[in-house]
Short mmCIF file of C-alpha atoms and ligand atoms in Angstrom, two decimals:
data_model
loop_
_atom_site.label_atom_id
_atom_site.label_comp_id
_atom_site.label_asym_id
_atom_site.label_seq_id
_atom_site.Cartn_x
_atom_site.Cartn_y
_atom_site.Cartn_z
CA MET A 25 18.39 17.97 -28.18
CA SER A 26 21.82 18.11 -29.61
CA THR A 27 22.36 15.03 -31.62
CA ASP A 28 26.04 15.20 -32.32
CA ALA A 29 26.91 12.83 -29.55
CA GLY A 30 23.90 10.61 -29.72
CA THR A 31 23.82 9.75 -33.38
CA ALA A 32 27.24 8.28 -33.41
CA ALA A 33 27.15 6.21 -30.32
CA ALA A 34 23.56 5.10 -29.97
CA GLY A 35 23.91 2.74 -32.87
CA GLY A 36 27.60 2.26 -32.39
CA GLU A 37 28.20 3.45 -35.91
CA PRO A 38 29.37 6.69 -37.34
CA ALA A 39 26.63 9.16 -37.92
CA PRO A 40 26.16 10.09 -41.50
CA ASP A 41 26.81 13.71 -42.05
CA ALA A 42 23.50 15.35 -42.50
CA PRO A 43 23.23 17.03 -45.80
CA GLY A 44 22.45 20.65 -45.54
CA SER A 45 23.92 20.86 -42.10
CA ALA A 46 26.51 23.49 -41.71
CA GLY A 47 28.40 21.08 -39.50
CA THR A 48 29.70 22.00 -36.14
CA PRO A 49 33.29 23.01 -36.12
CA GLY A 50 35.23 21.22 -33.47
CA THR A 51 32.91 18.18 -33.27
CA PRO A 52 34.09 15.64 -35.84
CA PRO A 53 32.57 12.12 -35.70
CA ASP A 54 35.15 10.73 -33.28
CA ASP A 55 34.39 13.62 -30.95
CA ARG A 56 30.70 12.68 -30.98
CA THR A 57 31.60 9.18 -29.82
CA HIS A 58 33.69 10.77 -27.12
CA HIS A 59 30.73 12.85 -25.91
CA TRP A 60 28.50 9.80 -25.92
CA TRP A 61 30.82 7.64 -23.88
CA ARG A 62 31.40 10.47 -21.45
CA LEU A 63 27.65 10.82 -20.97
CA ILE A 64 27.21 7.07 -20.53
CA THR A 65 30.03 6.93 -17.97
CA ILE A 66 28.66 9.84 -15.95
CA TRP A 67 25.17 8.32 -16.05
CA VAL A 68 26.22 4.80 -15.04
CA VAL A 69 28.48 5.96 -12.21
CA LEU A 70 25.91 8.39 -10.78
CA SER A 71 23.09 5.87 -11.19
CA VAL A 72 24.97 3.16 -9.30
CA ILE A 73 25.93 5.59 -6.52
CA LEU A 74 22.43 7.04 -6.21
CA ASP A 75 20.72 3.64 -6.35
CA LEU A 76 23.00 2.19 -3.67
CA LEU A 77 22.61 5.26 -1.45
CA TYR A 78 18.85 5.15 -1.88
CA TYR A 79 18.44 1.42 -1.37
CA PHE A 80 20.59 1.12 1.74
CA LEU A 81 20.13 4.51 3.39
CA VAL A 82 16.58 5.49 2.48
CA GLY A 83 15.01 2.13 1.57
CA PRO A 84 14.67 0.69 5.08
CA HIS A 85 12.78 3.82 6.18
CA VAL A 86 10.31 3.95 3.32
CA PRO A 87 6.66 3.72 4.43
CA PRO A 88 4.83 1.65 5.46
CA GLY A 89 7.83 0.00 7.12
CA THR A 90 8.23 -3.70 7.87
CA MET A 91 5.87 -4.30 10.76
CA THR A 92 4.07 -7.07 8.85
CA SER A 93 4.67 -9.34 5.87
CA THR A 94 2.42 -7.21 3.70
CA ALA A 95 3.93 -3.90 4.86
CA GLY A 96 7.39 -5.25 4.11
CA GLY A 97 6.18 -6.28 0.66
CA ALA A 98 4.85 -2.79 -0.02
CA GLN A 99 8.13 -1.23 1.09
CA PHE A 100 10.09 -3.58 -1.18
CA ASP A 101 7.84 -2.63 -4.12
CA PHE A 102 8.36 1.10 -3.55
CA ASN A 103 12.11 0.55 -3.37
CA VAL A 104 12.18 -1.46 -6.61
CA LEU A 105 10.20 1.31 -8.34
CA LEU A 106 12.60 3.96 -7.10
CA VAL A 107 15.72 1.98 -7.99
CA ILE A 108 14.41 1.72 -11.56
CA ALA A 109 13.11 5.29 -11.72
CA LEU A 110 16.24 7.04 -10.41
CA PRO A 111 18.48 6.11 -13.40
CA VAL A 112 15.73 7.25 -15.79
CA LEU A 113 15.48 10.55 -13.95
CA LEU A 114 19.27 10.90 -13.90
CA GLY A 115 19.47 10.09 -17.63
CA VAL A 116 17.18 12.97 -18.49
CA TRP A 117 18.85 15.44 -16.13
CA ILE A 118 22.41 14.51 -17.06
CA TYR A 119 21.72 14.79 -20.78
CA MET A 120 20.02 18.14 -20.28
CA LEU A 121 22.78 19.58 -18.09
CA TYR A 122 25.49 18.18 -20.37
CA ALA A 123 23.84 19.76 -23.42
CA ILE A 124 23.44 23.09 -21.64
CA ILE A 125 27.06 23.16 -20.53
CA VAL A 126 28.92 21.58 -23.43
CA TRP A 127 26.84 22.49 -26.45
CA ARG A 128 25.62 25.93 -25.50
CA ALA A 129 25.58 28.47 -28.31
CA SER A 130 27.86 30.91 -26.56
CA ARG A 131 30.76 28.51 -27.09
CA GLY A 132 30.92 29.71 -30.66
CA GLY A 133 30.45 27.91 -33.90
CA SER A 134 27.46 27.88 -36.11
CA ASP A 135 23.87 28.02 -34.98
CA PRO A 136 23.29 24.78 -33.05
CA VAL A 137 19.58 24.88 -33.63
CA GLY A 138 18.02 23.82 -36.90
CA GLY A 139 19.19 21.74 -39.78
CA GLU A 140 18.67 18.06 -40.42
CA LYS A 141 20.04 16.88 -37.08
CA ALA A 142 17.58 18.92 -35.07
CA ARG A 143 14.64 17.03 -36.54
CA GLY A 144 15.31 13.66 -35.08
CA ASN A 145 17.69 10.90 -34.26
CA LEU A 146 16.44 7.45 -35.12
CA ALA A 147 18.88 5.59 -32.90
CA ILE A 148 18.06 7.60 -29.79
CA GLN A 149 14.33 7.52 -30.48
CA THR A 150 14.33 3.76 -31.01
CA GLY A 151 16.49 3.19 -27.96
CA TRP A 152 14.24 5.37 -25.81
CA ILE A 153 11.04 3.64 -26.97
CA ILE A 154 12.48 0.14 -26.48
CA THR A 155 13.94 0.94 -23.06
CA THR A 156 10.80 2.56 -21.68
CA THR A 157 8.61 -0.20 -23.15
CA VAL A 158 10.71 -2.87 -21.46
CA ILE A 159 10.61 -0.98 -18.14
CA VAL A 160 6.85 -0.45 -18.25
CA LEU A 161 6.08 -4.05 -19.26
CA PHE A 162 8.41 -5.40 -16.59
CA LEU A 163 6.79 -3.20 -13.95
CA ALA A 164 3.31 -4.30 -15.07
CA GLY A 165 4.28 -7.94 -14.56
CA PHE A 166 6.17 -7.26 -11.35
CA GLY A 167 3.33 -5.13 -9.99
CA THR A 168 0.73 -7.78 -10.79
CA TYR A 169 2.76 -10.47 -9.06
CA GLU A 170 3.41 -8.28 -6.04
CA LEU A 171 -0.29 -7.41 -5.79
CA VAL A 172 -1.19 -11.02 -5.05
CA GLN A 173 1.71 -12.15 -2.93
CA PRO A 174 1.93 -12.78 -0.10
CA GLU A 175 -1.68 -13.71 0.65
CA GLY A 176 -3.21 -10.91 -1.40
CA ALA A 177 -0.66 -8.28 -0.29
CA GLY A 178 -2.85 -6.98 2.52
CA SER A 179 -5.74 -5.92 0.34
CA GLY A 180 -9.38 -6.88 0.72
CA GLN A 181 -10.17 -9.94 -1.37
CA GLY A 182 -13.90 -10.09 -0.85
CA PRO A 183 -15.72 -12.87 1.00
CA ILE A 184 -13.98 -15.72 -0.85
CA PRO A 185 -10.27 -14.93 -0.92
CA ILE A 186 -8.22 -16.45 -3.72
CA TRP A 187 -4.77 -15.91 -2.24
CA THR A 188 -4.91 -17.50 1.18
CA PRO A 189 -2.22 -18.02 3.84
CA THR A 190 -0.28 -21.23 4.10
CA SER A 191 -0.29 -20.93 7.88
CA HIS A 192 -2.51 -23.42 9.71
CA THR A 193 -3.26 -21.03 12.52
CA VAL A 194 -5.08 -17.95 11.32
CA LEU A 195 -6.62 -15.58 13.85
CA PRO A 196 -9.85 -14.02 12.58
CA ILE A 197 -10.55 -10.46 13.69
CA GLN A 198 -13.70 -8.73 12.55
CA VAL A 199 -13.43 -5.05 11.72
CA ILE A 200 -16.77 -3.22 11.86
CA GLY A 201 -16.80 0.20 10.22
CA GLN A 202 -19.53 2.54 11.33
CA GLN A 203 -20.08 6.26 11.34
CA TRP A 204 -17.58 7.17 12.66
CA LYS A 205 -15.34 4.63 14.24
CA PHE A 206 -14.06 1.12 13.87
CA THR A 207 -14.85 -1.58 16.38
CA TYR A 208 -13.37 -5.06 16.48
CA ARG A 209 -14.88 -8.42 17.34
CA TYR A 210 -12.82 -11.48 18.19
CA PRO A 211 -14.92 -14.50 17.20
CA THR A 212 -12.51 -17.05 18.63
CA PHE A 213 -12.70 -15.32 22.03
CA GLY A 214 -16.42 -15.34 22.57
CA GLY A 215 -17.17 -12.65 20.02
CA PHE A 216 -16.51 -9.70 22.32
CA GLU A 217 -16.48 -6.28 20.70
CA THR A 218 -14.02 -3.54 21.55
CA ASN A 219 -12.59 -0.36 20.10
CA GLN A 220 -9.08 -1.59 20.87
CA LEU A 221 -7.30 -3.39 18.08
CA VAL A 222 -4.71 -5.72 19.58
CA VAL A 223 -3.03 -8.33 17.37
CA PRO A 224 -0.45 -10.99 18.21
CA ASP A 225 3.02 -10.93 16.71
CA HIS A 226 4.11 -13.69 14.30
CA THR A 227 0.53 -14.85 13.80
CA THR A 228 -1.34 -14.74 10.52
CA ILE A 229 -4.38 -12.50 10.90
CA ALA A 230 -7.52 -12.63 8.77
CA PHE A 231 -9.23 -9.25 9.00
CA HIS A 232 -12.92 -9.66 8.18
CA VAL A 233 -13.86 -6.13 7.26
CA THR A 234 -17.50 -5.08 7.14
CA SER A 235 -19.67 -2.07 7.82
CA LEU A 236 -22.90 -1.24 9.59
CA ASP A 237 -23.85 1.72 7.45
CA VAL A 238 -21.98 3.31 4.55
CA VAL A 239 -18.80 2.27 2.77
CA HIS A 240 -15.69 2.83 4.88
CA SER A 241 -12.15 1.66 4.27
CA PHE A 242 -10.08 -0.01 6.97
CA TRP A 243 -6.54 1.24 6.50
CA ALA A 244 -4.10 -0.09 9.10
CA TYR A 245 -1.19 1.90 7.78
CA GLN A 246 1.88 0.26 9.35
CA LEU A 247 0.29 -3.19 8.98
CA GLY A 248 0.17 -2.72 5.21
CA VAL A 249 -3.53 -3.61 5.21
CA LYS A 250 -6.25 -1.76 3.37
CA ALA A 251 -9.72 -3.14 2.74
CA ASP A 252 -13.06 -1.54 1.98
CA ALA A 253 -15.77 -1.94 4.62
CA ASN A 254 -19.09 -2.53 2.88
CA PRO A 255 -22.38 -3.17 4.67
CA ALA A 256 -23.56 -6.76 4.32
CA LEU A 257 -20.22 -7.87 2.89
CA ASP A 258 -17.37 -9.79 4.50
CA ASN A 259 -14.17 -8.44 2.97
CA VAL A 260 -11.15 -10.53 3.98
CA ALA A 261 -7.55 -9.29 4.14
CA PHE A 262 -4.57 -11.21 5.49
CA THR A 263 -1.31 -10.17 7.05
CA THR A 264 1.33 -11.55 9.42
CA PRO A 265 2.98 -9.20 11.93
CA GLN A 266 6.75 -9.47 12.12
CA GLN A 267 7.44 -7.10 14.99
CA THR A 268 5.65 -5.57 17.94
CA GLY A 269 4.66 -1.92 18.13
CA THR A 270 1.93 0.62 17.62
CA PHE A 271 0.15 1.25 14.35
CA ILE A 272 -2.40 3.75 13.10
CA VAL A 273 -5.84 2.93 11.74
CA ARG A 274 -7.64 5.39 9.50
CA CYS A 275 -10.75 5.35 7.43
CA ALA A 276 -9.71 5.80 3.80
CA GLU A 277 -13.13 6.27 2.24
CA LEU A 278 -15.07 9.52 2.53
CA CYS A 279 -17.93 8.34 4.72
CA GLY A 280 -19.66 11.39 6.12
CA ILE A 281 -19.03 14.52 8.12
CA TRP A 282 -16.71 13.02 10.73
CA HIS A 283 -14.75 10.88 8.28
CA GLY A 284 -11.63 12.88 9.03
CA ALA A 285 -11.82 12.00 12.72
CA MET A 286 -12.24 8.30 12.06
CA TYR A 287 -8.92 6.95 13.26
CA ASN A 288 -7.40 5.19 16.19
CA SER A 289 -4.33 3.19 16.97
CA GLY A 290 -3.69 -0.47 17.52
CA GLN A 291 -0.94 -2.62 18.92
CA VAL A 292 1.06 -5.65 17.88
CA VAL A 293 2.00 -7.51 21.07
CA PRO A 294 3.79 -10.79 21.80
CA PRO A 295 1.45 -13.80 21.33
CA GLY A 296 1.40 -14.67 25.04
CA GLN A 297 0.46 -11.12 25.97
CA PHE A 298 -2.26 -11.17 23.34
CA VAL A 299 -3.87 -14.30 24.76
CA VAL A 300 -3.87 -12.80 28.24
CA TRP A 301 -5.37 -9.55 26.93
CA ALA A 302 -8.03 -11.42 24.94
CA HIS A 303 -9.11 -13.58 27.87
CA VAL A 304 -9.18 -10.67 30.30
CA THR A 305 -11.12 -8.50 27.87
CA GLU A 306 -13.50 -11.33 27.09
CA ARG A 307 -14.25 -11.65 30.80
CA LEU A 308 -14.53 -7.89 31.37
CA LEU A 309 -16.92 -7.48 28.45
CA ARG A 310 -18.95 -10.61 29.06
CA ARG A 311 -22.07 -8.68 30.09
CA ASN A 312 -21.76 -6.38 27.09
CA THR A 313 -21.20 -9.30 24.77
CA ALA A 314 -24.39 -10.91 26.00
CA LEU A 315 -26.30 -7.84 24.82
CA LEU A 316 -24.72 -7.83 21.39
CA PRO A 317 -26.22 -9.62 18.43
CA PRO A 318 -24.68 -13.05 17.92
CA PHE A 319 -21.44 -12.95 16.07
CA ALA A 320 -22.00 -12.99 12.31
CA TRP A 321 -19.69 -12.31 9.39
CA THR A 322 -21.86 -9.40 8.26
CA TYR A 323 -24.55 -7.22 9.74
CA VAL A 324 -27.07 -4.82 8.34
CA PRO A 325 -27.93 -1.69 10.27
CA ASP A 326 -31.69 -1.66 10.42
CA ALA A 327 -32.83 -5.24 10.09
CA ASN A 328 -33.47 -7.64 12.91
CA GLY A 329 -31.12 -10.18 14.33
CA ALA A 330 -32.70 -12.96 12.35
CA ASP A 331 -31.19 -11.67 9.15
CA GLY A 332 -27.99 -10.51 10.70
CA GLY A 333 -29.14 -7.07 11.78
CA TYR A 334 -26.91 -5.34 14.25
CA TYR A 335 -29.50 -3.10 15.79
CA PRO A 336 -32.49 -4.23 17.84
CA ASP A 337 -36.08 -4.06 16.70
CA ASN A 338 -37.91 -0.79 16.32
CA VAL A 339 -34.93 1.36 17.01
CA ASP A 340 -33.70 3.99 14.66
CA PRO A 341 -30.05 3.08 14.26
CA TYR A 342 -29.18 6.74 13.94
CA SER A 343 -31.07 7.90 17.03
CA LYS A 344 -28.99 9.83 19.54
CA VAL A 345 -30.62 8.24 22.55
CA GLN A 346 -30.59 4.68 21.40
CA THR A 347 -28.11 2.28 22.87
CA TYR A 348 -28.34 -0.72 20.73
CA GLY A 349 -28.99 -3.92 22.50
CA ALA A 350 -30.09 -2.20 25.69
CA PRO A 351 -32.95 -3.89 27.57
CA GLY A 352 -36.27 -2.30 26.75
CA SER A 353 -35.13 -1.01 23.41
CA GLY A 354 -35.84 -4.35 21.85
CA THR A 355 -33.75 -7.40 22.41
CA PRO A 356 -31.84 -8.73 19.49
CA THR A 357 -33.08 -12.08 18.41
CA GLY A 358 -30.79 -14.94 19.10
CA SER A 359 -29.45 -16.15 22.35
CA PRO A 360 -29.45 -13.51 25.08
CA THR A 361 -26.09 -14.77 26.13
CA SER A 362 -24.97 -14.66 22.58
CA SER A 363 -21.38 -15.43 22.31
CA SER A 364 -19.73 -16.41 19.15
CA LYS A 365 -20.76 -19.46 17.28
CA LEU A 366 -17.08 -19.70 16.57
CA GLY A 367 -16.02 -19.24 20.15
CA THR A 368 -13.35 -21.72 20.96
CA SER A 369 -11.82 -20.17 23.97
CA ARG A 370 -14.20 -21.60 26.53
CU1 CU B 30 -15.34 5.86 7.46
#
């Protein structure tokens, strides 16, 4: 690093002439200040231009978009990180390019490498350490705050969430991970189970994520929701859709040989359309629902209904021929017309 420019301006005071240095002809102290201010000007102007271009042109398109409150929060966080990172990146590049162009050896003068000034520059070192420390500490605080707001930022908070929605109407949707698909139960609509994930717009959703077998991870990408699916655990994640559309669901936890194929898509629809869909689906699936175990917040794969088991008695949950809940393969304990204990739609 050439220090001619930096020494003088970083501290705003003239750099002492380093003893033993041959000096650089053509760069007296006032010229160092000149270099420094030129660098600062180039850096500030380019940083402002690049930040503005990024924030307004690229920012609105940064994943995961703004389909929900939590997705919008994630996008905002990425944009804040980039707006802070771009000037740092530019600072390093501009200084390097400036040094290569302006202070290159072929411009004549004495050997630019070596001597006292090549060993360090206290002002620049101090400035660099303070600046990066402030940035990192700020981002640690900002990141921590953003991780918990709003409503846990779309992450799984375990069975007893700390950061809960202020909304009075929260729609619970149970997400059941299993090798190798996700199914969804709607406890407030009779507890029917489907592989279609349909959620109403402008409604706070509580995803109750659980698993029947191994650990999966429910990652509804454009919803900005990601929560681990553990057997026998009810992992709750909140979000509020802000616009209608299609979103992708993937499993984000290596869960076996077909993990890579474990994805499907879901839809955010207007609230009225959702209610119609839910009631129609509830009616269509009524006979299936009656064969399911009663709705519970968790299930275990190979136990009986009495302790929340999802599979019927005496059936290997991994058998190819078994259709769980089918008559003759052992009836799940609990009401044969088991609809949700939470069912409120009838
Ligand atoms: Cu999985």
